[in-house]
CSV table of C-alpha atoms and ligand atoms in Angstrom, one decimal:
chain,number,residue,atom,x,y,z
H,24,MET,CA,-46.4,18.8,3.4
H,25,LYS,CA,-42.8,17.6,2.7
H,26,ILE,CA,-42.2,14.1,4.0
H,27,ILE,CA,-39.0,14.1,6.1
H,28,ASP,CA,-37.5,10.7,5.4
H,29,LEU,CA,-35.0,9.8,8.0
H,30,ARG,CA,-35.2,6.0,7.6
H,31,SER,CA,-31.8,5.7,5.9
H,32,ASP,CA,-29.3,7.6,3.7
H,33,THR,CA,-30.2,5.0,1.1
H,34,VAL,CA,-33.4,6.9,0.2
H,35,THR,CA,-31.5,9.8,-1.4
H,36,GLN,CA,-32.4,10.6,-5.0
H,37,PRO,CA,-30.0,11.6,-7.8
H,38,SER,CA,-29.8,15.4,-8.3
H,39,GLU,CA,-30.5,17.0,-11.7
H,40,GLU,CA,-26.7,17.5,-12.2
H,41,MET,CA,-26.0,13.8,-11.3
H,42,ARG,CA,-28.7,12.7,-13.8
H,43,GLN,CA,-27.1,14.8,-16.5
H,44,ALA,CA,-23.7,13.3,-15.8
H,45,MET,CA,-25.2,9.8,-16.0
H,46,ALA,CA,-27.1,10.6,-19.3
H,47,GLN,CA,-23.8,11.7,-20.9
H,48,ALA,CA,-21.5,9.0,-19.5
H,49,PRO,CA,-19.4,7.2,-22.1
H,50,VAL,CA,-20.1,3.5,-21.8
H,51,GLY,CA,-18.9,0.1,-23.1
H,52,ASP,CA,-19.2,-3.5,-22.2
H,53,ASP,CA,-17.8,-3.8,-18.6
H,54,VAL,CA,-17.8,-7.6,-18.7
H,55,PHE,CA,-15.1,-7.1,-21.4
H,56,GLY,CA,-13.5,-4.5,-19.1
H,57,GLU,CA,-14.3,-1.9,-21.8
H,58,ASP,CA,-16.5,0.6,-20.0
H,59,PRO,CA,-14.5,3.8,-19.7
H,60,THR,CA,-16.6,5.3,-16.9
H,61,VAL,CA,-16.5,2.1,-14.8
H,62,ASN,CA,-12.7,2.0,-15.4
H,63,ALA,CA,-12.4,5.7,-14.4
H,64,LEU,CA,-14.4,5.1,-11.2
H,65,GLN,CA,-12.2,2.0,-10.4
H,66,LYS,CA,-9.1,4.0,-11.0
H,67,LYS,CA,-10.3,6.9,-8.9
H,68,MET,CA,-11.0,4.5,-6.0
H,69,THR,CA,-7.6,2.9,-6.2
H,70,GLU,CA,-6.1,6.5,-5.9
H,71,LEU,CA,-8.4,7.4,-3.0
H,72,THR,CA,-7.7,4.2,-1.1
H,73,GLY,CA,-4.1,3.5,-2.1
H,74,LYS,CA,-5.1,0.0,-3.0
H,75,GLU,CA,-3.8,-1.8,-6.2
H,76,ALA,CA,-7.1,-2.6,-7.7
H,77,ALA,CA,-10.9,-2.0,-7.5
H,78,LEU,CA,-14.1,-3.7,-8.7
H,79,PHE,CA,-17.4,-1.9,-9.2
H,80,VAL,CA,-20.3,-4.0,-7.8
H,81,SER,CA,-24.1,-3.6,-7.5
H,82,SER,CA,-24.5,-3.2,-3.7
H,83,GLY,CA,-22.8,-3.2,-0.3
H,84,THR,CA,-24.1,-6.7,0.4
H,85,GLN,CA,-22.6,-7.9,-2.8
H,86,ALA,CA,-19.3,-6.2,-2.1
H,87,ASN,CA,-19.1,-7.8,1.4
H,88,GLN,CA,-20.2,-11.2,0.2
H,89,ILE,CA,-17.8,-11.4,-2.7
H,90,SER,CA,-15.0,-10.3,-0.4
H,91,ILE,CA,-15.8,-13.0,2.2
H,92,ASN,CA,-16.0,-15.6,-0.6
H,93,ALA,CA,-12.7,-14.5,-2.1
H,94,HIS,CA,-10.9,-14.7,1.2
H,95,THR,CA,-12.2,-18.0,2.5
H,96,GLN,CA,-12.8,-21.7,1.8
H,97,PRO,CA,-16.1,-23.5,2.8
H,98,GLY,CA,-15.8,-24.6,6.4
H,99,ASN,CA,-13.7,-21.6,7.5
H,100,GLU,CA,-14.7,-19.1,10.2
H,101,VAL,CA,-15.0,-15.3,10.0
H,102,ILE,CA,-14.8,-13.3,13.2
H,103,CYS,CA,-17.0,-10.2,13.4
H,104,GLU,CA,-18.8,-8.0,15.9
H,105,GLU,CA,-22.2,-9.2,17.0
H,106,ARG,CA,-24.1,-6.2,15.6
H,107,ALA,CA,-22.3,-6.3,12.3
H,108,HIS,CA,-24.2,-5.8,9.1
H,109,ILE,CA,-22.7,-9.0,7.6
H,110,PHE,CA,-24.1,-10.9,10.6
H,111,ASN,CA,-27.5,-9.2,10.9
H,112,TYR,CA,-28.7,-7.9,7.6
H,113,GLU,CA,-27.1,-9.9,4.8
H,114,ALA,CA,-29.7,-12.7,4.8
H,115,GLY,CA,-27.4,-15.5,6.0
H,116,ALA,CA,-25.3,-15.0,2.9
H,117,PRO,CA,-21.9,-16.0,4.4
H,118,ALA,CA,-23.4,-19.5,5.1
H,119,LEU,CA,-25.3,-19.7,1.9
H,120,LEU,CA,-22.8,-18.4,-0.6
H,121,SER,CA,-19.4,-19.0,0.9
H,122,GLY,CA,-20.2,-22.0,3.2
H,123,VAL,CA,-18.4,-20.2,6.1
H,124,GLN,CA,-19.6,-19.7,9.7
H,125,LEU,CA,-19.5,-16.3,11.4
H,126,HIS,CA,-18.1,-16.1,14.9
H,127,PRO,CA,-19.7,-13.0,16.3
H,128,LEU,CA,-18.2,-11.4,19.4
H,129,PRO,CA,-19.7,-8.7,21.6
H,130,GLY,CA,-18.1,-5.3,21.0
H,131,LYS,CA,-18.4,-1.8,22.6
H,132,TYR,CA,-19.6,0.8,20.1
H,133,GLY,CA,-18.8,-1.7,17.4
H,134,VAL,CA,-15.2,-2.0,18.5
H,135,LEU,CA,-13.8,-5.5,19.3
H,136,ASP,CA,-11.3,-6.1,22.1
H,137,VAL,CA,-8.1,-7.4,20.5
H,138,GLN,CA,-7.5,-9.9,23.3
H,139,GLN,CA,-11.0,-11.3,23.0
H,140,VAL,CA,-10.5,-11.7,19.3
H,141,GLU,CA,-7.2,-13.5,20.0
H,142,GLU,CA,-8.9,-15.9,22.3
H,143,ALA,CA,-11.6,-16.6,19.7
H,144,ILE,CA,-9.1,-17.6,17.0
H,145,ARG,CA,-9.4,-21.4,16.7
H,146,PRO,CA,-6.3,-23.5,17.4
H,147,PRO,CA,-5.1,-25.9,14.7
H,148,ASP,CA,-7.1,-28.9,15.8
H,149,HIS,CA,-9.3,-31.0,13.6
H,150,HIS,CA,-12.3,-30.3,16.0
H,151,PHE,CA,-12.4,-26.7,14.9
H,152,ALA,CA,-13.3,-24.6,11.9
H,153,GLN,CA,-10.2,-22.7,10.7
H,154,THR,CA,-10.3,-19.0,11.4
H,155,LYS,CA,-9.5,-17.1,8.2
H,156,LEU,CA,-10.8,-13.6,8.4
H,157,ILE,CA,-11.5,-10.7,10.7
H,158,ALA,CA,-14.3,-8.5,9.4
H,159,LEU,CA,-14.8,-5.0,10.9
H,160,GLU,CA,-17.4,-2.3,10.2
H,161,ASN,CA,-16.6,1.5,10.0
H,162,THR,CA,-18.8,3.4,10.6
H,163,HIS,CA,-20.8,0.9,12.6
H,164,ASN,CA,-24.5,1.0,11.5
H,165,ARG,CA,-26.2,-0.8,14.3
H,166,TRP,CA,-24.2,0.9,17.0
H,167,GLY,CA,-25.4,4.3,15.7
H,168,GLY,CA,-22.8,5.3,13.1
H,169,THR,CA,-19.8,4.9,15.5
H,170,ILE,CA,-16.3,5.3,14.2
H,171,TYR,CA,-13.7,2.5,14.6
H,172,PRO,CA,-10.7,4.2,16.2
H,173,ILE,CA,-7.6,4.0,14.0
H,174,ASP,CA,-5.4,2.8,16.9
H,175,GLU,CA,-7.8,-0.1,17.5
H,176,ILE,CA,-7.6,-1.0,13.8
H,177,LYS,CA,-3.8,-0.9,13.9
H,178,LYS,CA,-3.8,-3.3,16.9
H,179,MET,CA,-6.2,-5.6,15.2
H,180,LYS,CA,-4.0,-5.7,12.1
H,181,LYS,CA,-1.0,-6.7,14.2
H,182,LEU,CA,-3.0,-9.5,15.7
H,183,ALA,CA,-4.2,-10.6,12.2
H,184,ASP,CA,-0.6,-10.6,10.9
H,185,ARG,CA,0.6,-12.7,13.9
H,186,HIS,CA,-2.0,-15.3,13.2
H,187,GLY,CA,-1.9,-15.2,9.4
H,188,LEU,CA,-5.5,-13.9,9.1
H,189,LYS,CA,-6.9,-11.6,6.5
H,190,MET,CA,-8.8,-8.4,7.4
H,191,HIS,CA,-11.9,-7.1,5.6
H,192,LEU,CA,-13.6,-3.8,6.3
H,193,ASP,CA,-17.3,-3.2,5.6
H,194,GLY,CA,-16.8,0.5,4.9
H,195,ALA,CA,-20.2,1.2,3.5
H,196,ARG,CA,-20.0,4.5,5.3
H,197,LEU,CA,-16.2,4.8,5.6
H,198,TRP,CA,-16.7,8.2,3.9
H,199,ASN,CA,-18.5,9.4,7.0
H,200,ALA,CA,-15.7,8.2,9.3
H,201,SER,CA,-13.1,9.9,7.1
H,202,VAL,CA,-14.9,13.2,7.0
H,203,ALA,CA,-15.6,13.1,10.8
H,204,THR,CA,-12.0,12.3,11.8
H,205,GLY,CA,-10.0,13.9,9.0
H,206,ILE,CA,-8.3,10.5,8.6
H,207,SER,CA,-8.0,9.7,4.9
H,208,LEU,CA,-9.6,6.7,3.2
H,209,LYS,CA,-6.1,5.7,2.3
H,210,GLU,CA,-5.0,5.6,5.9
H,211,TYR,CA,-8.0,3.6,6.9
H,212,ALA,CA,-7.7,1.2,4.0
H,213,ARG,CA,-4.0,0.4,4.5
H,214,TYR,CA,-4.7,-2.0,7.4
H,215,PHE,CA,-7.1,-4.1,5.4
H,216,ASP,CA,-6.8,-6.7,2.7
H,217,SER,CA,-10.2,-5.7,1.3
H,218,VAL,CA,-12.5,-2.7,1.8
H,219,SER,CA,-16.1,-2.3,0.6
H,220,LEU,CA,-17.5,1.2,0.2
H,221,CYS,CA,-21.0,2.3,-0.9
H,222,PHE,CA,-21.9,5.1,-3.3
H,223,SER,CA,-25.6,4.8,-2.7
H,224,LYS,CA,-25.7,5.8,1.0
H,225,GLY,CA,-24.7,9.3,2.2
H,226,LEU,CA,-23.0,10.1,-1.1
H,227,GLY,CA,-26.4,10.0,-2.9
H,228,ALA,CA,-25.7,7.9,-6.0
H,229,PRO,CA,-28.6,5.7,-7.0
H,230,VAL,CA,-26.7,2.4,-7.3
H,231,GLY,CA,-23.3,0.9,-6.6
H,232,SER,CA,-20.5,-0.1,-4.3
H,233,ILE,CA,-16.8,-0.9,-4.8
H,234,ILE,CA,-14.4,-3.4,-3.5
H,235,VAL,CA,-10.7,-2.4,-3.2
H,236,GLY,CA,-7.8,-4.6,-2.5
H,237,GLY,CA,-4.6,-6.2,-3.9
H,238,LYS,CA,-4.5,-7.2,-7.6
H,239,GLU,CA,-4.7,-10.9,-7.0
H,240,PHE,CA,-7.6,-10.6,-4.5
H,241,ILE,CA,-9.5,-8.4,-7.0
H,242,GLU,CA,-9.0,-11.0,-9.7
H,243,ARG,CA,-10.6,-13.6,-7.5
H,244,ALA,CA,-13.4,-11.1,-6.5
H,245,HIS,CA,-14.0,-10.6,-10.3
H,246,TYR,CA,-14.6,-14.3,-10.6
H,247,TYR,CA,-17.1,-14.3,-7.7
H,248,ARG,CA,-18.9,-11.2,-9.1
H,249,LYS,CA,-19.5,-13.2,-12.2
H,250,VAL,CA,-20.7,-16.2,-10.2
H,251,TYR,CA,-23.2,-14.0,-8.3
H,252,GLY,CA,-24.6,-12.7,-11.6
H,253,GLY,CA,-23.1,-9.3,-10.9
H,254,GLY,CA,-21.3,-8.8,-14.2
H,255,MET,CA,-23.0,-5.7,-15.7
H,256,ARG,CA,-22.7,-4.5,-19.2
H,257,GLN,CA,-23.0,-0.7,-19.9
H,258,ALA,CA,-22.6,-0.1,-16.2
H,259,GLY,CA,-21.0,3.3,-16.9
H,260,ILE,CA,-24.4,4.9,-16.6
H,261,ILE,CA,-24.5,4.1,-12.9
H,262,ALA,CA,-20.8,4.3,-12.3
H,263,SER,CA,-21.0,7.9,-13.5
H,264,GLY,CA,-23.5,8.7,-10.8
H,265,ALA,CA,-21.0,7.2,-8.3
H,266,LEU,CA,-18.1,9.3,-9.7
H,267,TYR,CA,-20.3,12.4,-9.5
H,268,ALA,CA,-21.2,11.5,-5.9
H,269,VAL,CA,-17.5,11.0,-4.9
H,270,GLU,CA,-16.5,14.3,-6.5
H,271,HIS,CA,-19.4,16.4,-5.2
H,272,ASN,CA,-21.0,14.8,-2.1
H,273,PHE,CA,-18.1,13.5,0.0
H,274,LYS,CA,-17.0,16.5,1.9
H,275,ARG,CA,-20.5,17.8,2.5
H,276,LEU,CA,-21.2,14.8,4.7
H,277,LYS,CA,-20.1,16.9,7.7
H,278,GLU,CA,-23.4,18.8,7.2
H,279,ASP,CA,-25.2,15.5,7.9
H,280,HIS,CA,-23.1,14.9,11.0
H,281,ARG,CA,-23.9,18.4,12.3
H,282,ARG,CA,-27.6,17.9,11.8
H,283,ALA,CA,-27.6,14.4,13.4
H,284,LYS,CA,-25.9,16.0,16.5
H,285,LEU,CA,-28.6,18.7,16.6
H,286,LEU,CA,-31.4,16.2,16.4
H,287,ALA,CA,-29.8,13.9,19.0
H,288,GLU,CA,-29.2,16.7,21.5
H,289,ALA,CA,-32.8,18.0,21.2
H,290,LEU,CA,-34.5,14.6,21.2
H,291,ASN,CA,-32.5,13.3,24.1
H,292,ALA,CA,-34.0,16.1,26.2
H,293,PHE,CA,-37.5,14.5,25.9
H,294,PRO,CA,-38.3,12.2,28.8
H,295,GLY,CA,-38.7,8.8,27.3
H,296,MET,CA,-36.4,9.3,24.4
H,297,VAL,CA,-32.9,8.1,25.5
H,298,ILE,CA,-29.9,8.6,23.3
H,299,ASP,CA,-26.3,7.7,24.1
H,300,LEU,CA,-24.8,10.9,22.8
H,301,GLN,CA,-21.4,9.2,22.7
H,302,THR,CA,-22.6,7.1,19.7
H,303,VAL,CA,-23.7,10.2,17.7
H,304,GLN,CA,-20.4,10.6,15.8
H,305,THR,CA,-21.6,10.7,12.2
H,306,ASN,CA,-25.1,10.7,10.6
H,307,ILE,CA,-27.0,8.1,12.6
H,308,VAL,CA,-29.1,8.6,15.7
H,309,ILE,CA,-30.4,5.6,17.7
H,310,ILE,CA,-33.1,6.3,20.2
H,311,ASP,CA,-33.9,3.9,23.0
H,312,THR,CA,-37.7,4.2,23.6
H,313,SER,CA,-38.1,1.7,26.4
H,314,LEU,CA,-39.0,4.3,29.0
H,315,THR,CA,-42.1,5.3,27.0
H,316,GLY,CA,-43.5,1.8,27.5
H,317,LYS,CA,-44.7,1.9,23.9
H,318,PRO,CA,-43.4,-0.3,21.1
H,319,ALA,CA,-40.9,1.6,18.9
H,320,ALA,CA,-43.0,0.5,15.8
H,321,LEU,CA,-46.0,2.3,17.2
H,322,ILE,CA,-44.0,5.5,17.8
H,323,ALA,CA,-42.7,5.2,14.3
H,324,GLU,CA,-46.2,4.9,12.9
H,325,ARG,CA,-47.3,8.0,14.7
H,326,LEU,CA,-44.3,10.0,13.6
H,327,ASN,CA,-45.1,8.8,10.1
H,328,GLU,CA,-48.6,10.1,10.3
H,329,HIS,CA,-47.1,13.6,11.0
H,330,GLY,CA,-44.8,13.2,7.9
H,331,VAL,CA,-41.6,12.0,9.7
H,332,LYS,CA,-40.4,8.6,8.6
H,333,VAL,CA,-38.0,6.7,10.8
H,334,ILE,CA,-37.1,3.0,11.2
H,335,ALA,CA,-38.0,0.9,14.3
H,336,PHE,CA,-34.6,-0.8,14.5
H,337,SER,CA,-35.8,-3.1,17.3
H,338,PRO,CA,-38.9,-3.3,19.5
H,339,THR,CA,-37.4,-0.6,21.7
H,340,ARG,CA,-35.2,1.4,19.3
H,341,LEU,CA,-35.7,3.9,16.6
H,342,ARG,CA,-33.1,4.9,14.0
H,343,LEU,CA,-32.8,8.3,12.3
H,344,VAL,CA,-30.3,8.9,9.5
H,345,THR,CA,-29.5,12.4,8.2
H,346,HIS,CA,-28.5,12.8,4.5
H,347,LEU,CA,-28.4,15.2,1.7
H,348,HIS,CA,-32.1,15.9,1.5
H,349,ILE,CA,-32.4,16.8,5.2
H,350,THR,CA,-32.2,20.5,5.8
H,351,ASP,CA,-32.0,22.6,9.1
H,352,ASP,CA,-35.7,23.3,8.8
H,353,ASP,CA,-36.4,19.5,8.6
H,354,VAL,CA,-34.4,19.1,11.8
H,355,ASP,CA,-36.6,21.7,13.5
H,356,ARG,CA,-39.8,20.1,12.2
H,357,THR,CA,-38.7,16.7,13.2
H,358,ILE,CA,-38.2,17.9,16.8
H,359,GLU,CA,-41.6,19.5,16.7
H,360,VAL,CA,-43.2,16.3,15.5
H,361,PHE,CA,-41.5,14.3,18.3
H,362,LYS,CA,-42.8,16.8,20.8
H,363,LYS,CA,-46.3,16.3,19.5
H,364,VAL,CA,-46.1,12.5,19.5
H,365,CYS,CA,-44.6,12.4,23.0
H,366,ALA,CA,-47.5,14.5,24.2
H,367,GLU,CA,-50.0,12.2,22.5
H,368,PHE,CA,-48.4,9.3,24.4
H,369,ASN,CA,-48.2,11.3,27.6
H,370,VAL,CA,-44.4,10.8,27.8
W,424,TLP,N1,-27.6,-0.9,5.4
W,424,TLP,C1,-29.0,-0.5,5.3
W,424,TLP,C2,-29.9,-1.7,5.9
W,424,TLP,O1,-29.5,-2.9,5.3
W,424,TLP,C3,-29.8,-1.7,7.3
W,424,TLP,C4,-29.3,0.8,5.9
W,424,TLP,O2,-30.3,1.3,5.7
W,424,TLP,O3,-28.4,1.2,6.7
W,424,TLP,N2,-22.9,-2.5,5.2
W,424,TLP,C5,-23.5,-1.6,6.0
W,424,TLP,C6,-22.7,-1.1,7.2
W,424,TLP,C7,-24.7,-1.1,5.7
W,424,TLP,O4,-25.3,-0.2,6.6
W,424,TLP,C8,-25.4,-1.6,4.6
W,424,TLP,C9,-26.8,-1.1,4.3
W,424,TLP,C10,-24.8,-2.5,3.8
W,424,TLP,C11,-23.5,-3.0,4.1
W,424,TLP,C12,-25.4,-3.1,2.6
W,424,TLP,O5,-25.6,-2.3,1.5
W,424,TLP,P1,-26.6,-2.6,0.4
W,424,TLP,O6,-28.0,-2.1,0.9
W,424,TLP,O7,-26.2,-1.7,-0.8
W,424,TLP,O8,-26.6,-4.0,0.1
């Protein structure tokens, strides 16, 4: 029985062709800036995002944390949405590594109200931490893969400019937002001082993320990458997987979005499984299981016994993520398995 792994798009395995590309990649010492494949990837990402410079790093967390560090001084404050990855899933790194405090604000579908952000900016008074950075997330993971509307981004950028603040985008899944809306990575990136993007999520590369931004900013980021022990040597082996992923797996993300929608619509019809279909904009489906009266973890366990792996995102929520190993048949089987498990629980 094929295990249908919907826990995350991070579980994807490199294809045979990607492995071939990796095996044949020309490499050099990237700490000396001499790895031709890393350099090619960085160049490609500057072209795709319209930014001056790019830096290949080991993970999305490292990309975000280096960016935060390079934009701030210890004691500064960073405004973000309260379900943001940097606030919930990065192990307290902003405090530990940059000495900054996050100022999380409630958002709707991951989108922050500009006026609310303006009110949260600290006045220049010695009682307060100095606000330095606004960090947004697109697509927004914990809200269910929601897309940050470009008009809201533009408004936020105007606000940031008025107050002399920097803007960072956690764009781990910006690829998905771009494919879903038809808005280019370049257009999304232009409103930010730094953007992080991951190759190891929906694109299916085994390792790696990138930071793009201005030349001076990337210089500083380079320093922090070294500080974090993130200077890699013949990193072209993995950068080549990332290059392959960008060239072959970017546009196909729309398939993942179509399947997520199919899953969401079918599962939402089960009593007890409640999905806000408005949030299903890309490859993530969040199911509210509270009406079942059963802990989400228990439901996940049962699904797992039938060969469907999902994540219990909270005591009352399951997360399902479609990706390049999930086929139409897998979608059908997942729906069947949910039907079975709901029957077992009498819901
Ligand atoms: N997210 C992971 C988990 O940490 C939750 C996942 O399975 O979705 N930004 C965003 C928006 C992310 O979703 C993630 C990974 C990261 C950053 C961090 O990337 P990595 O795992 O490469 O450090």
